[in-house]
PDB file of C-alpha atoms in Angstrom:
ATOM      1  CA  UNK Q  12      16.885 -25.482  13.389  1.00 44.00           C
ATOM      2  CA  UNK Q  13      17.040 -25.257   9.701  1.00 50.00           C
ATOM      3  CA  UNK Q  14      19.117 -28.249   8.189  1.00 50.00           C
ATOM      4  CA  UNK Q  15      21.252 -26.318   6.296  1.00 49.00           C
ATOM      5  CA  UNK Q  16      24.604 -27.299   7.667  1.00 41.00           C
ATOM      6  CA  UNK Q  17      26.471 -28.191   4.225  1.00 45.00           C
ATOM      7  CA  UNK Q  18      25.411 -25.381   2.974  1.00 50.00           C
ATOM      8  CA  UNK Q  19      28.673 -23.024   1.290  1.00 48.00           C
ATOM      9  CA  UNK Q  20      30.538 -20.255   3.133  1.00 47.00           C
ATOM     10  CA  UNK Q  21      32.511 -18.194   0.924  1.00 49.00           C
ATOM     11  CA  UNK Q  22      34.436 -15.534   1.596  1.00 63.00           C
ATOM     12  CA  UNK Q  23      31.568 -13.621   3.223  1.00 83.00           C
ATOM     13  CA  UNK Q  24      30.386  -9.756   2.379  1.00 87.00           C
ATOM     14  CA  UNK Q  25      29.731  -7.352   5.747  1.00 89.00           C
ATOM     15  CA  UNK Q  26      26.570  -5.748   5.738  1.00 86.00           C
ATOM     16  CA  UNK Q  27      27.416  -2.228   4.660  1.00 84.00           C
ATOM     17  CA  UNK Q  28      30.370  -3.548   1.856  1.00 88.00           C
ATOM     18  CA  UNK Q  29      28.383  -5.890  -0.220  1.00 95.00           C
ATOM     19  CA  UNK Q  30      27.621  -5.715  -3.939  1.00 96.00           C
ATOM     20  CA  UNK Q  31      24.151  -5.347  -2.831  1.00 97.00           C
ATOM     21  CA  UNK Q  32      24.634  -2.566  -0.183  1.00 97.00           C
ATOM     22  CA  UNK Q  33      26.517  -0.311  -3.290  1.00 97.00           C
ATOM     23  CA  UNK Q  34      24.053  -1.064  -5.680  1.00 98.00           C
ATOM     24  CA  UNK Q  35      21.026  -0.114  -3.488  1.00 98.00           C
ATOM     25  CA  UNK Q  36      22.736   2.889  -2.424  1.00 98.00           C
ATOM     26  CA  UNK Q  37      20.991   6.484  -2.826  1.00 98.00           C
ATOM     27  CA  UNK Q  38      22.665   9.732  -3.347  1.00 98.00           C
ATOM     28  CA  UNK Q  39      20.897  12.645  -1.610  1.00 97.00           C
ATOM     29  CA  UNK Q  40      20.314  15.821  -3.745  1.00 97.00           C
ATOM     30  CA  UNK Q  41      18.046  17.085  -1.124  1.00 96.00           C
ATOM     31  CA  UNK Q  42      15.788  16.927   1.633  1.00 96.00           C
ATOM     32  CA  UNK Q  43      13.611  14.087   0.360  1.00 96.00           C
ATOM     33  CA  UNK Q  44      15.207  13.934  -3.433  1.00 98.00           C
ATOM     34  CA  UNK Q  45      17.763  10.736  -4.028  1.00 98.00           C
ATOM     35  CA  UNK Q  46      19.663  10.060  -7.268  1.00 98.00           C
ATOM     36  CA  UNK Q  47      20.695   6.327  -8.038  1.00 98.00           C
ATOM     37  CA  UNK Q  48      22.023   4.028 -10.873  1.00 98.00           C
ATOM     38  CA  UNK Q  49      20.110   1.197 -11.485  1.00 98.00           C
ATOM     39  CA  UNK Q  50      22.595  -1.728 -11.538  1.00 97.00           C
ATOM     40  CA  UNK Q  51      22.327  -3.806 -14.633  1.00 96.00           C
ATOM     41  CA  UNK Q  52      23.417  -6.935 -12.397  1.00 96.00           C
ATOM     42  CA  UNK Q  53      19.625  -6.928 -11.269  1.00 97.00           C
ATOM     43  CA  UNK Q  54      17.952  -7.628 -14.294  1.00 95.00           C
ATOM     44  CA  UNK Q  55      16.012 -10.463 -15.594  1.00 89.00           C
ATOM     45  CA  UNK Q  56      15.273  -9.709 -19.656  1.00 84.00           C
ATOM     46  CA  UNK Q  57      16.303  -6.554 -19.593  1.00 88.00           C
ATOM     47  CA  UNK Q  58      14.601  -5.243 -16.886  1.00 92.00           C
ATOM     48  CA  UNK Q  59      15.086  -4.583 -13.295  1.00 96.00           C
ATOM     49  CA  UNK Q  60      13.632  -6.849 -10.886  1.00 96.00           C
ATOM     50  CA  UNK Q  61      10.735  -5.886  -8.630  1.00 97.00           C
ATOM     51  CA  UNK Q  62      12.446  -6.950  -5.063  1.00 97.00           C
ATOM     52  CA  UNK Q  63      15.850  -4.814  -5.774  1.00 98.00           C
ATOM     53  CA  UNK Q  64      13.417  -1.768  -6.715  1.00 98.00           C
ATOM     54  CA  UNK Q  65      11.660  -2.765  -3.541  1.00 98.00           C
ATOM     55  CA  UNK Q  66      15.313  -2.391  -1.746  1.00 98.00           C
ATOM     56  CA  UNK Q  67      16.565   0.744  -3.868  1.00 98.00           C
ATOM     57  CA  UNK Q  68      13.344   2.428  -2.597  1.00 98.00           C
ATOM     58  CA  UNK Q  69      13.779   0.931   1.104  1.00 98.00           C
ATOM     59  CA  UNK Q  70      16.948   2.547   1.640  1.00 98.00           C
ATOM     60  CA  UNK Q  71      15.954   6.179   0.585  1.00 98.00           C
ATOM     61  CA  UNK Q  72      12.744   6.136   2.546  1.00 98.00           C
ATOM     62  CA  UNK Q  73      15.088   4.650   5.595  1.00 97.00           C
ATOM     63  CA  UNK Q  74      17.423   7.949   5.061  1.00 97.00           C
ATOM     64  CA  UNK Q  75      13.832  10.015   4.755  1.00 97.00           C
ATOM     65  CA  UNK Q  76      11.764   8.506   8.097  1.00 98.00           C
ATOM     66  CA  UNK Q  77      12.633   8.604  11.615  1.00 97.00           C
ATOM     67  CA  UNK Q  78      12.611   5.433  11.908  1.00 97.00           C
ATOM     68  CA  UNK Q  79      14.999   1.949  10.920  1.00 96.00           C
ATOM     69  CA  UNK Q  80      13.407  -0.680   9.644  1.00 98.00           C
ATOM     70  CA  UNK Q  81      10.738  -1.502   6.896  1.00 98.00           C
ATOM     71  CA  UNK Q  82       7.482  -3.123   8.522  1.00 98.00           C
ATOM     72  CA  UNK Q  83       4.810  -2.993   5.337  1.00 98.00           C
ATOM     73  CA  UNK Q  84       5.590  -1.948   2.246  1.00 98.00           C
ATOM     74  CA  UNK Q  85       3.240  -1.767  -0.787  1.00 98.00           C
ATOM     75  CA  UNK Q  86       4.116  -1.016  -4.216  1.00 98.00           C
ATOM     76  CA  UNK Q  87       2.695  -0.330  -7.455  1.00 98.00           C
ATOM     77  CA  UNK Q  88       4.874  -0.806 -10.599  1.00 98.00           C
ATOM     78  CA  UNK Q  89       3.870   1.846 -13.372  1.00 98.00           C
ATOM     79  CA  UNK Q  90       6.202   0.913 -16.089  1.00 95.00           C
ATOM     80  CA  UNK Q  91       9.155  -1.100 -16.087  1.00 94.00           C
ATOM     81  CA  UNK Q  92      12.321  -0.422 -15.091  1.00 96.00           C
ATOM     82  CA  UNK Q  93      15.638  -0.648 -16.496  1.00 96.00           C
ATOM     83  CA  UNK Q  94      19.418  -0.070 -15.674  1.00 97.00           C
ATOM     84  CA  UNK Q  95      20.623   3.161 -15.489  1.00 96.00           C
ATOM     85  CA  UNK Q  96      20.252   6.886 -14.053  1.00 96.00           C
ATOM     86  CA  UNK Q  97      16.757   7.245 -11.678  1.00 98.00           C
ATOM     87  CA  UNK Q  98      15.531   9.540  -9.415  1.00 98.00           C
ATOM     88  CA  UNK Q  99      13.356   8.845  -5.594  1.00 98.00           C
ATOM     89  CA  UNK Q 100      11.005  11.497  -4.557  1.00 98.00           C
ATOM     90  CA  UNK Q 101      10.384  10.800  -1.099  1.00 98.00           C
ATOM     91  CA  UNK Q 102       7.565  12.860   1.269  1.00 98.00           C
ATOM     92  CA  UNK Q 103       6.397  11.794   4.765  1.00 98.00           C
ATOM     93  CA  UNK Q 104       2.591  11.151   5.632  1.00 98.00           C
ATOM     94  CA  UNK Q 105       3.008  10.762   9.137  1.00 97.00           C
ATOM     95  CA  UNK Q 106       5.426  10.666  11.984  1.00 96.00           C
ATOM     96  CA  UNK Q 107       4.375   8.753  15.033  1.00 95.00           C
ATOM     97  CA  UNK Q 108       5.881   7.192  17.980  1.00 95.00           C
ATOM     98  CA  UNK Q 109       6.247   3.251  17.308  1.00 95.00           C
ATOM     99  CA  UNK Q 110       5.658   4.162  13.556  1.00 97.00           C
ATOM    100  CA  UNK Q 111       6.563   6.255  10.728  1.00 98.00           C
ATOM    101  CA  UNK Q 112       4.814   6.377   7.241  1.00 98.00           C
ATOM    102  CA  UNK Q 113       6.133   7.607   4.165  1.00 98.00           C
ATOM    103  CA  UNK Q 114       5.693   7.280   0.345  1.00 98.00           C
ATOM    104  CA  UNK Q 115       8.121   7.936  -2.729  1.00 98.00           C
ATOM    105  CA  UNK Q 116       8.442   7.510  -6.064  1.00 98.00           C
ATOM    106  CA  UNK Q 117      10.988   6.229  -8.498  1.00 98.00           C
ATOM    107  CA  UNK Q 118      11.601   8.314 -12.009  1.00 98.00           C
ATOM    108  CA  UNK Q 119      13.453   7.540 -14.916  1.00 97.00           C
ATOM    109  CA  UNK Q 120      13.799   9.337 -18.278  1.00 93.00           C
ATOM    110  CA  UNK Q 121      12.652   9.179 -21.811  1.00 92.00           C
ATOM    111  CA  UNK Q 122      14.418   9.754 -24.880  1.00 90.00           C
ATOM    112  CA  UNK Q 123      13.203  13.779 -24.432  1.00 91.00           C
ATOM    113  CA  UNK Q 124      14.792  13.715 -20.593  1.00 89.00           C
ATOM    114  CA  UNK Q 125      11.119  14.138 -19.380  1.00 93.00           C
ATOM    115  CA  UNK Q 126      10.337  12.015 -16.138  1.00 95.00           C
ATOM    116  CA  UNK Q 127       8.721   8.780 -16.673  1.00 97.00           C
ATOM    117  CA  UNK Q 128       7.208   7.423 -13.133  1.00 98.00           C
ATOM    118  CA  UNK Q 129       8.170   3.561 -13.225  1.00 98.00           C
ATOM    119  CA  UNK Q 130       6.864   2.490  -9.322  1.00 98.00           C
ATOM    120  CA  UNK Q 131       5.085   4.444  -6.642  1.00 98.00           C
ATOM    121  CA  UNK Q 132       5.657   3.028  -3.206  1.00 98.00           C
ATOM    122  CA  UNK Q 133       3.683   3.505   0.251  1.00 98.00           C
ATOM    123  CA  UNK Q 134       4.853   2.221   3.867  1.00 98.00           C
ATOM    124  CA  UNK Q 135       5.413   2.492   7.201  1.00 98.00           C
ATOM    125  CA  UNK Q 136       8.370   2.294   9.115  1.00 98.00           C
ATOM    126  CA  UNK Q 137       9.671   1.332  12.785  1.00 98.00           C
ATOM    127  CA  UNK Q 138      12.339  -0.421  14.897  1.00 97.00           C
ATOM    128  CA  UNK Q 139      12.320  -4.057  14.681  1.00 97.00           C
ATOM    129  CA  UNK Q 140      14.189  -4.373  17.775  1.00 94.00           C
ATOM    130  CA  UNK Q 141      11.564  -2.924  20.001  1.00 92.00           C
ATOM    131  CA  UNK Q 142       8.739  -5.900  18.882  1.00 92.00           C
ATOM    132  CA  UNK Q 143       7.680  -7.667  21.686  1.00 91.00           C
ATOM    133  CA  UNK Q 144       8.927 -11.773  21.557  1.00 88.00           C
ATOM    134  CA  UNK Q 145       5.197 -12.891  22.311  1.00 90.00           C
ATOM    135  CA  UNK Q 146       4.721 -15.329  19.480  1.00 90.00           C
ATOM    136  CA  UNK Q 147       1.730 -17.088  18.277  1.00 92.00           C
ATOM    137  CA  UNK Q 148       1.146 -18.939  15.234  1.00 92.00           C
ATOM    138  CA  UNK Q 149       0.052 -21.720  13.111  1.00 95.00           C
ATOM    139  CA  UNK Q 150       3.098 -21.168  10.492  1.00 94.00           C
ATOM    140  CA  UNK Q 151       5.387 -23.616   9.891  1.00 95.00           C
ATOM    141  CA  UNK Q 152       8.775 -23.567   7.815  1.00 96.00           C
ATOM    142  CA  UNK Q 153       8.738 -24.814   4.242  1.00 96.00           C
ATOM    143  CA  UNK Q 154      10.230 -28.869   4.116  1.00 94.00           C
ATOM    144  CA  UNK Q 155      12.913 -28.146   1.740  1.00 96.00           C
ATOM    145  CA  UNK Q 156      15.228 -30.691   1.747  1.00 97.00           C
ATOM    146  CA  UNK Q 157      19.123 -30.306   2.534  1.00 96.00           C
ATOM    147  CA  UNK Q 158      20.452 -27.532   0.886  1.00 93.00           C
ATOM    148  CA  UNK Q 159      23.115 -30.252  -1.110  1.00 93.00           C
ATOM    149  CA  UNK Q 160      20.197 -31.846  -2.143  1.00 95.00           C
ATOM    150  CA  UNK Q 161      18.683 -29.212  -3.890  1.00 96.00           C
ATOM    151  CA  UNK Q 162      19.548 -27.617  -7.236  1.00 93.00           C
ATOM    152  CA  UNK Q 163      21.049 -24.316  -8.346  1.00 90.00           C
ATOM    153  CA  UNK Q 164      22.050 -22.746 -12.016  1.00 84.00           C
ATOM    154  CA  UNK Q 165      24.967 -24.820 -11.690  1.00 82.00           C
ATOM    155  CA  UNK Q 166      23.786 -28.065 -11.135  1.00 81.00           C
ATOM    156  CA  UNK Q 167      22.230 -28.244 -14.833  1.00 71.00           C
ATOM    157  CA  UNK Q 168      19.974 -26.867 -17.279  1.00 69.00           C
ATOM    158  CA  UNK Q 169      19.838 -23.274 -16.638  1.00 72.00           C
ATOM    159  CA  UNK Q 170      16.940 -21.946 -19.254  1.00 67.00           C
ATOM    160  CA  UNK Q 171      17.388 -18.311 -17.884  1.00 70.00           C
ATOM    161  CA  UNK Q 172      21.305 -18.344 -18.753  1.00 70.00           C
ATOM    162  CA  UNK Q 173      22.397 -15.410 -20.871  1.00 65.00           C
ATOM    163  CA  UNK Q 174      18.935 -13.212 -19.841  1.00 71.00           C
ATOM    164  CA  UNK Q 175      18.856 -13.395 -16.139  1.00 84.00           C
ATOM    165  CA  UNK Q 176      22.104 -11.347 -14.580  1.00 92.00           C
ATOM    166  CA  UNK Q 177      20.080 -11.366 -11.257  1.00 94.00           C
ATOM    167  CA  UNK Q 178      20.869 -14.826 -11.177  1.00 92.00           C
ATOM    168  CA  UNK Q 179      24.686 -14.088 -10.891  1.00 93.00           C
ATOM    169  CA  UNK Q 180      23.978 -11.919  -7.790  1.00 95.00           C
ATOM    170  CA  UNK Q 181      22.136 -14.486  -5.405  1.00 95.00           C
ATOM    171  CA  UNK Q 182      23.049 -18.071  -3.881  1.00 95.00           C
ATOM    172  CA  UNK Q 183      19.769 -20.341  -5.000  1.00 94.00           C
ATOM    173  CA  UNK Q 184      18.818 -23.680  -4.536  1.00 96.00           C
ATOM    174  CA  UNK Q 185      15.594 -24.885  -5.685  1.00 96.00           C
ATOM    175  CA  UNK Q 186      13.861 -27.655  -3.918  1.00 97.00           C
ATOM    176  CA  UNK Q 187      13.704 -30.728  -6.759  1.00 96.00           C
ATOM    177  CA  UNK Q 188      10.569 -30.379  -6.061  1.00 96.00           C
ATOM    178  CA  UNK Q 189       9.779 -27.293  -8.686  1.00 96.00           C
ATOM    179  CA  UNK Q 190      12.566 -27.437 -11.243  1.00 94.00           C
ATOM    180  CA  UNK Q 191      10.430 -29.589 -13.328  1.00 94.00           C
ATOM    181  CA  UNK Q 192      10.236 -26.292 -15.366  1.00 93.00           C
ATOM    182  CA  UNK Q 193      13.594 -26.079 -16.083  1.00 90.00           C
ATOM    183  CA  UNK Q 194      13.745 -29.744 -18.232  1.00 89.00           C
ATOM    184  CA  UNK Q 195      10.327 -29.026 -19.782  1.00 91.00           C
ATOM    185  CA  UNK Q 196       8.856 -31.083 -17.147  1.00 94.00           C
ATOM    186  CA  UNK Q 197       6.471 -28.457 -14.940  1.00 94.00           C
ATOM    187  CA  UNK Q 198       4.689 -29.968 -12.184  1.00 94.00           C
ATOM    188  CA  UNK Q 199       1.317 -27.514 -13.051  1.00 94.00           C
ATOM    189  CA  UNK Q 200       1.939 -26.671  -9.040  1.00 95.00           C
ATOM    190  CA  UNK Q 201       1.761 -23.163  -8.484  1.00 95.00           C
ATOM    191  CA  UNK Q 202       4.889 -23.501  -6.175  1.00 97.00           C
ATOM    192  CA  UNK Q 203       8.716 -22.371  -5.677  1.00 98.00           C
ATOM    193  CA  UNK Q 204      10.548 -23.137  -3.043  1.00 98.00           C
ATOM    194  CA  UNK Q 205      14.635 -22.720  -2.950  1.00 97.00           C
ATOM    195  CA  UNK Q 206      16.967 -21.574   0.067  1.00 98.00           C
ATOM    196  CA  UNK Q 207      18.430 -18.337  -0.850  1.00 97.00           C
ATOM    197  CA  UNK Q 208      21.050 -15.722   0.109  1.00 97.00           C
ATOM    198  CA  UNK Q 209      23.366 -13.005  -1.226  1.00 97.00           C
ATOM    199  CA  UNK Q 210      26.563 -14.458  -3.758  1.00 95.00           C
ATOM    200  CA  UNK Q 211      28.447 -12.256  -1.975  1.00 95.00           C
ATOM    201  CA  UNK Q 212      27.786 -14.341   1.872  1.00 95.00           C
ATOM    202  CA  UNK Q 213      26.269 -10.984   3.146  1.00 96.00           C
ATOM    203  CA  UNK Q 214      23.843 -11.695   5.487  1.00 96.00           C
ATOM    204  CA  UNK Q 215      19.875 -10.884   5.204  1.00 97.00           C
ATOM    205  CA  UNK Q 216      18.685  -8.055   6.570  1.00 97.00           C
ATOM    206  CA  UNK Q 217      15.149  -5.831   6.579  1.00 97.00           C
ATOM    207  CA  UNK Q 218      16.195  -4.619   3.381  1.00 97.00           C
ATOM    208  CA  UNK Q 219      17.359  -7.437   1.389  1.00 98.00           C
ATOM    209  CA  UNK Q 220      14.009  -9.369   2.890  1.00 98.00           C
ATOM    210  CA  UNK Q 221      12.632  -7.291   0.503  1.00 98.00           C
ATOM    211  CA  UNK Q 222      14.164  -8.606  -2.601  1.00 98.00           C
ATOM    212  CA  UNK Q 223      14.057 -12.223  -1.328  1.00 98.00           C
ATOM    213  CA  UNK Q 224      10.547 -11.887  -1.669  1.00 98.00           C
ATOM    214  CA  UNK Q 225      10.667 -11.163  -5.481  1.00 97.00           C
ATOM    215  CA  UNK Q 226      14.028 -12.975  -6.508  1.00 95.00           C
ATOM    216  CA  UNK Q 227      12.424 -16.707  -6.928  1.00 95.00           C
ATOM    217  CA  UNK Q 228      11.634 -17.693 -10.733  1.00 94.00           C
ATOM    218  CA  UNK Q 229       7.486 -17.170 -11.160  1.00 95.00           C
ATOM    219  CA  UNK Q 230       5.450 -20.234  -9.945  1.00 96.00           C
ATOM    220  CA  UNK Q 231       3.667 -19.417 -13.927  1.00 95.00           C
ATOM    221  CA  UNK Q 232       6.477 -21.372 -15.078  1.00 95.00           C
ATOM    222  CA  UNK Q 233       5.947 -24.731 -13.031  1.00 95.00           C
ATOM    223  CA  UNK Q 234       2.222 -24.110 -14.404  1.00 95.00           C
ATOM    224  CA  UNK Q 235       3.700 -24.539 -17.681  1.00 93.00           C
ATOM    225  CA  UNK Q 236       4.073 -20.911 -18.780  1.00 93.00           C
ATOM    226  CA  UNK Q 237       6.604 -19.180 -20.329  1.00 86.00           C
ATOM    227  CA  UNK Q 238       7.991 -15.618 -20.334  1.00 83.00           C
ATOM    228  CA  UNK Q 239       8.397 -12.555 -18.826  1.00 84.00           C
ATOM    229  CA  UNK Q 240       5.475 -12.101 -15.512  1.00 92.00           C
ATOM    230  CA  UNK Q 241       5.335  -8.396 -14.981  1.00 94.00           C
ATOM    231  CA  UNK Q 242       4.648  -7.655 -11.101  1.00 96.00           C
ATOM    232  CA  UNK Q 243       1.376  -4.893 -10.835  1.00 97.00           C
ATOM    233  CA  UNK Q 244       1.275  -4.598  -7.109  1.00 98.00           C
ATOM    234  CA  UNK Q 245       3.476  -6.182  -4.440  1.00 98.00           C
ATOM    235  CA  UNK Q 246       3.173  -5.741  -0.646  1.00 98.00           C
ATOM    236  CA  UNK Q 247       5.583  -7.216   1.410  1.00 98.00           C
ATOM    237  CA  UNK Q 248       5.634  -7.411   5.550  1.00 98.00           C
ATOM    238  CA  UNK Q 249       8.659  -7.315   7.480  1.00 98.00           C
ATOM    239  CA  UNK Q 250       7.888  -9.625  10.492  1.00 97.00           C
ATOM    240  CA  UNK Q 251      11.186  -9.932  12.376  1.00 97.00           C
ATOM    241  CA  UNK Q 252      15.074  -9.132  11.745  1.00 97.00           C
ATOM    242  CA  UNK Q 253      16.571 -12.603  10.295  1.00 97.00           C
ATOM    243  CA  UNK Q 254      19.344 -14.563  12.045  1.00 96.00           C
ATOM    244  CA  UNK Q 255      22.313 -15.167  10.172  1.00 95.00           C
ATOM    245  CA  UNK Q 256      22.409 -17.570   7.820  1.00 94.00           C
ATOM    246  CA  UNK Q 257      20.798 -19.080   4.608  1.00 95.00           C
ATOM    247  CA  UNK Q 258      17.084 -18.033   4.287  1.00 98.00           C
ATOM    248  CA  UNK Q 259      13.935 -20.749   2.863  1.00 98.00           C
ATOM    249  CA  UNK Q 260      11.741 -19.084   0.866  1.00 98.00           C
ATOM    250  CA  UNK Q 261       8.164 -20.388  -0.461  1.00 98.00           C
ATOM    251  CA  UNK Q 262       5.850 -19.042  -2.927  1.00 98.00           C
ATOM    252  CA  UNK Q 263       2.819 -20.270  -4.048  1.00 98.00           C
ATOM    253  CA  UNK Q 264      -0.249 -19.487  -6.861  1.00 98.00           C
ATOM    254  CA  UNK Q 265      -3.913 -20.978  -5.689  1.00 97.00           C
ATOM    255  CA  UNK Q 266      -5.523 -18.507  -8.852  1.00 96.00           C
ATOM    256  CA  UNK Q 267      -4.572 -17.677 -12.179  1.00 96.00           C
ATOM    257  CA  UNK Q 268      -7.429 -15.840 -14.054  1.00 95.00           C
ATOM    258  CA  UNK Q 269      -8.013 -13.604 -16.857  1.00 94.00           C
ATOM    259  CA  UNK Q 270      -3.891 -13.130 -17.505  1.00 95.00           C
ATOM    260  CA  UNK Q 271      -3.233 -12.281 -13.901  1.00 97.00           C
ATOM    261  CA  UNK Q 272      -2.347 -14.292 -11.148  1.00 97.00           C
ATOM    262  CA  UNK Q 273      -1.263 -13.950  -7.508  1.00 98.00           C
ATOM    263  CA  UNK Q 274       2.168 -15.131  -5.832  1.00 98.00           C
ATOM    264  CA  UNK Q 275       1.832 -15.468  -1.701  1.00 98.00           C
ATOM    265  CA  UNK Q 276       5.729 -15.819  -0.639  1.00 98.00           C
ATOM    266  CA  UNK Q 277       6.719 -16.966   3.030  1.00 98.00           C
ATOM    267  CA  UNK Q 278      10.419 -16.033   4.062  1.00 98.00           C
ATOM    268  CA  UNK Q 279      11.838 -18.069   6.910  1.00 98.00           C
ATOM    269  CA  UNK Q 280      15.383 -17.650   8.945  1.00 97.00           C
ATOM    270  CA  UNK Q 281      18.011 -20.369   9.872  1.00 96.00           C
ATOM    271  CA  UNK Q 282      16.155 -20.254  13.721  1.00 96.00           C
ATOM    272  CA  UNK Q 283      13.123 -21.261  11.685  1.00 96.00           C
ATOM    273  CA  UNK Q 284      10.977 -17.481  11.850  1.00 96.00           C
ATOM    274  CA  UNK Q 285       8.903 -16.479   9.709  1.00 98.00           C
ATOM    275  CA  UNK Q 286      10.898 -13.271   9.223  1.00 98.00           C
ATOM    276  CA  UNK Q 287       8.836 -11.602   5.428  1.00 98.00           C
ATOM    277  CA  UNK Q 288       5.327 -11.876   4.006  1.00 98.00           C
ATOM    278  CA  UNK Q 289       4.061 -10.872   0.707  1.00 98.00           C
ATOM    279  CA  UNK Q 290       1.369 -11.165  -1.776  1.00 98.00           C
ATOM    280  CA  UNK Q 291       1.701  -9.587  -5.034  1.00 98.00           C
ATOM    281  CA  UNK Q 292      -0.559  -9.327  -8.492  1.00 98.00           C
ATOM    282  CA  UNK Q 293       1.289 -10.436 -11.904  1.00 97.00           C
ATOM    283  CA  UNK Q 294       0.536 -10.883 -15.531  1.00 96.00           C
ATOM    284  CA  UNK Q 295       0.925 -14.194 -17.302  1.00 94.00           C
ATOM    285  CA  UNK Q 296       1.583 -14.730 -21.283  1.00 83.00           C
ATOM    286  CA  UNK Q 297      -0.893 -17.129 -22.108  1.00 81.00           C
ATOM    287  CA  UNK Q 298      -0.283 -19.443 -24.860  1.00 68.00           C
TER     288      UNK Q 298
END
């Protein structure tokens, strides 16, 4: 079992009544058509982060397939996003027994009121619950030590204070390990590891494995590197439905080239499964 007994527990959020569940929510207009306000508690410089679109787009394509839970889910962001009004255009591809596949994209609007595509989304759909428990794997958890032994925005320099609201939202503590960043001390590791959760206590879910997967600060800046790191394409699989309790997540960068580089994250629950997957494509600000 995770060690990850002195770990808080506020006064904890239900899944369903959580700051997260209202701002992910969707409005159907119709068959297949959601309105949504993009929460401006999701933002990191001004613009909305890449795992809560993930989510936001989750949930409508939940309400649009036959079936529960996310199981691959690939994304392609277009232009980026920021708080405020947005519409998801949702359409199935195909409907089959153990899985459903659908696509949808998420619109916002220029200064004319014209639709401006921000990120198109394909993936397929099916019941967690139903997997099999026939394990077999080489994986192992991330060592991250104690979760009091590791360091959050409160526990001291906090370089993202004042431009990060997303911060505000989530329960992180980064292994000492890759905070160097944060002192001006980067370790030139591609690597982030932290334990993570909702601020709220809500519990992880299919969904919200889906922003955990996104919500880490970019290994670019334990390589040194500053600034914003745009996400181009992000896939993300949704292995297993997580226990309760505080997640580990690990990312790590083997290749930065050209201005791009790629971030492979690992998501494990407190029963130590890997429970989320994902490998996405960013761009770097090179010096």
């Amino acid at each position: 079992m995770a060690e990850a007994a002195s770990a808080p527990s506020p006064s904890r959020a239900v899944t369903g009544d959580s700051e997260f569940d209202r701002d992910t929510a969707v409005v159907r207009r119709e068959p297949g058509v959601y309105d949504i306000d993009l929460s401006a508690g999701w933002t990191i410089l001004g613009a909305v982060n890449g795992g809560y679109l993930l989510a936001v787009l989750g949930r409508a394509l939940g309400d649009a397939l036959p079936h529960p839970d996310p199981f691959t889910v690939s994304a392609h962001y277009l232009t980026a996003s920021r708080p405020g009004r947005a519409v998801i255009r949702t359409e199935t591809v195909r409907t089959g027994r153990t899985l459903s596949t659908g696509q949808a994209s998420l619109f916002q609007y220029d200064d004319e009121g014209n639709e401006v595509e921000r990120i198109r989304v394909l993936a397929s759909y099916g019941d967690l619950a139903g997997l099999p428990d026939d394990v077999r794997t080489t994986a192992k958890p991330p060592a991250i030590p104690p979760y009091e032994r590791c360091f959050g925005p409160a526990d001291g320099p906090d370089p993202l204070k004042g431009v990060s609201a997303i911060t505000d939202r989530l329960l992180l503590k980064l292994d000492p390990a890759t905070v160097g960043w944060a002192i001006g001390q980067p370790s030139g590791k591609g690597e982030m590891r932290a334990w993570f959760g909702l601020a709220d206590g809500r519990d992880a879910d299919p969904l919200s494995l889906l922003l955990a997967v996104d919500a880490l600060p970019p290994t670019a800046f334990e390589m040194g590197l500053k600034g914003w790191v745009p996400t181009v394409e992000l896939t993300a699989h949704i292995r297993h439905r997580p226990a309760p309790g505080p997640l580990r997540v690990a990312i790590t960068t083997r290749n930065l080239a050209g201005g791009f580089l790629e971030e492979d994250a690992e998501v494990w629950d407190s029963e130590d499964r890997l429970v989320a997957q994902s490998r996405q494509l960013a761009r770097v600000r090179l010096a």
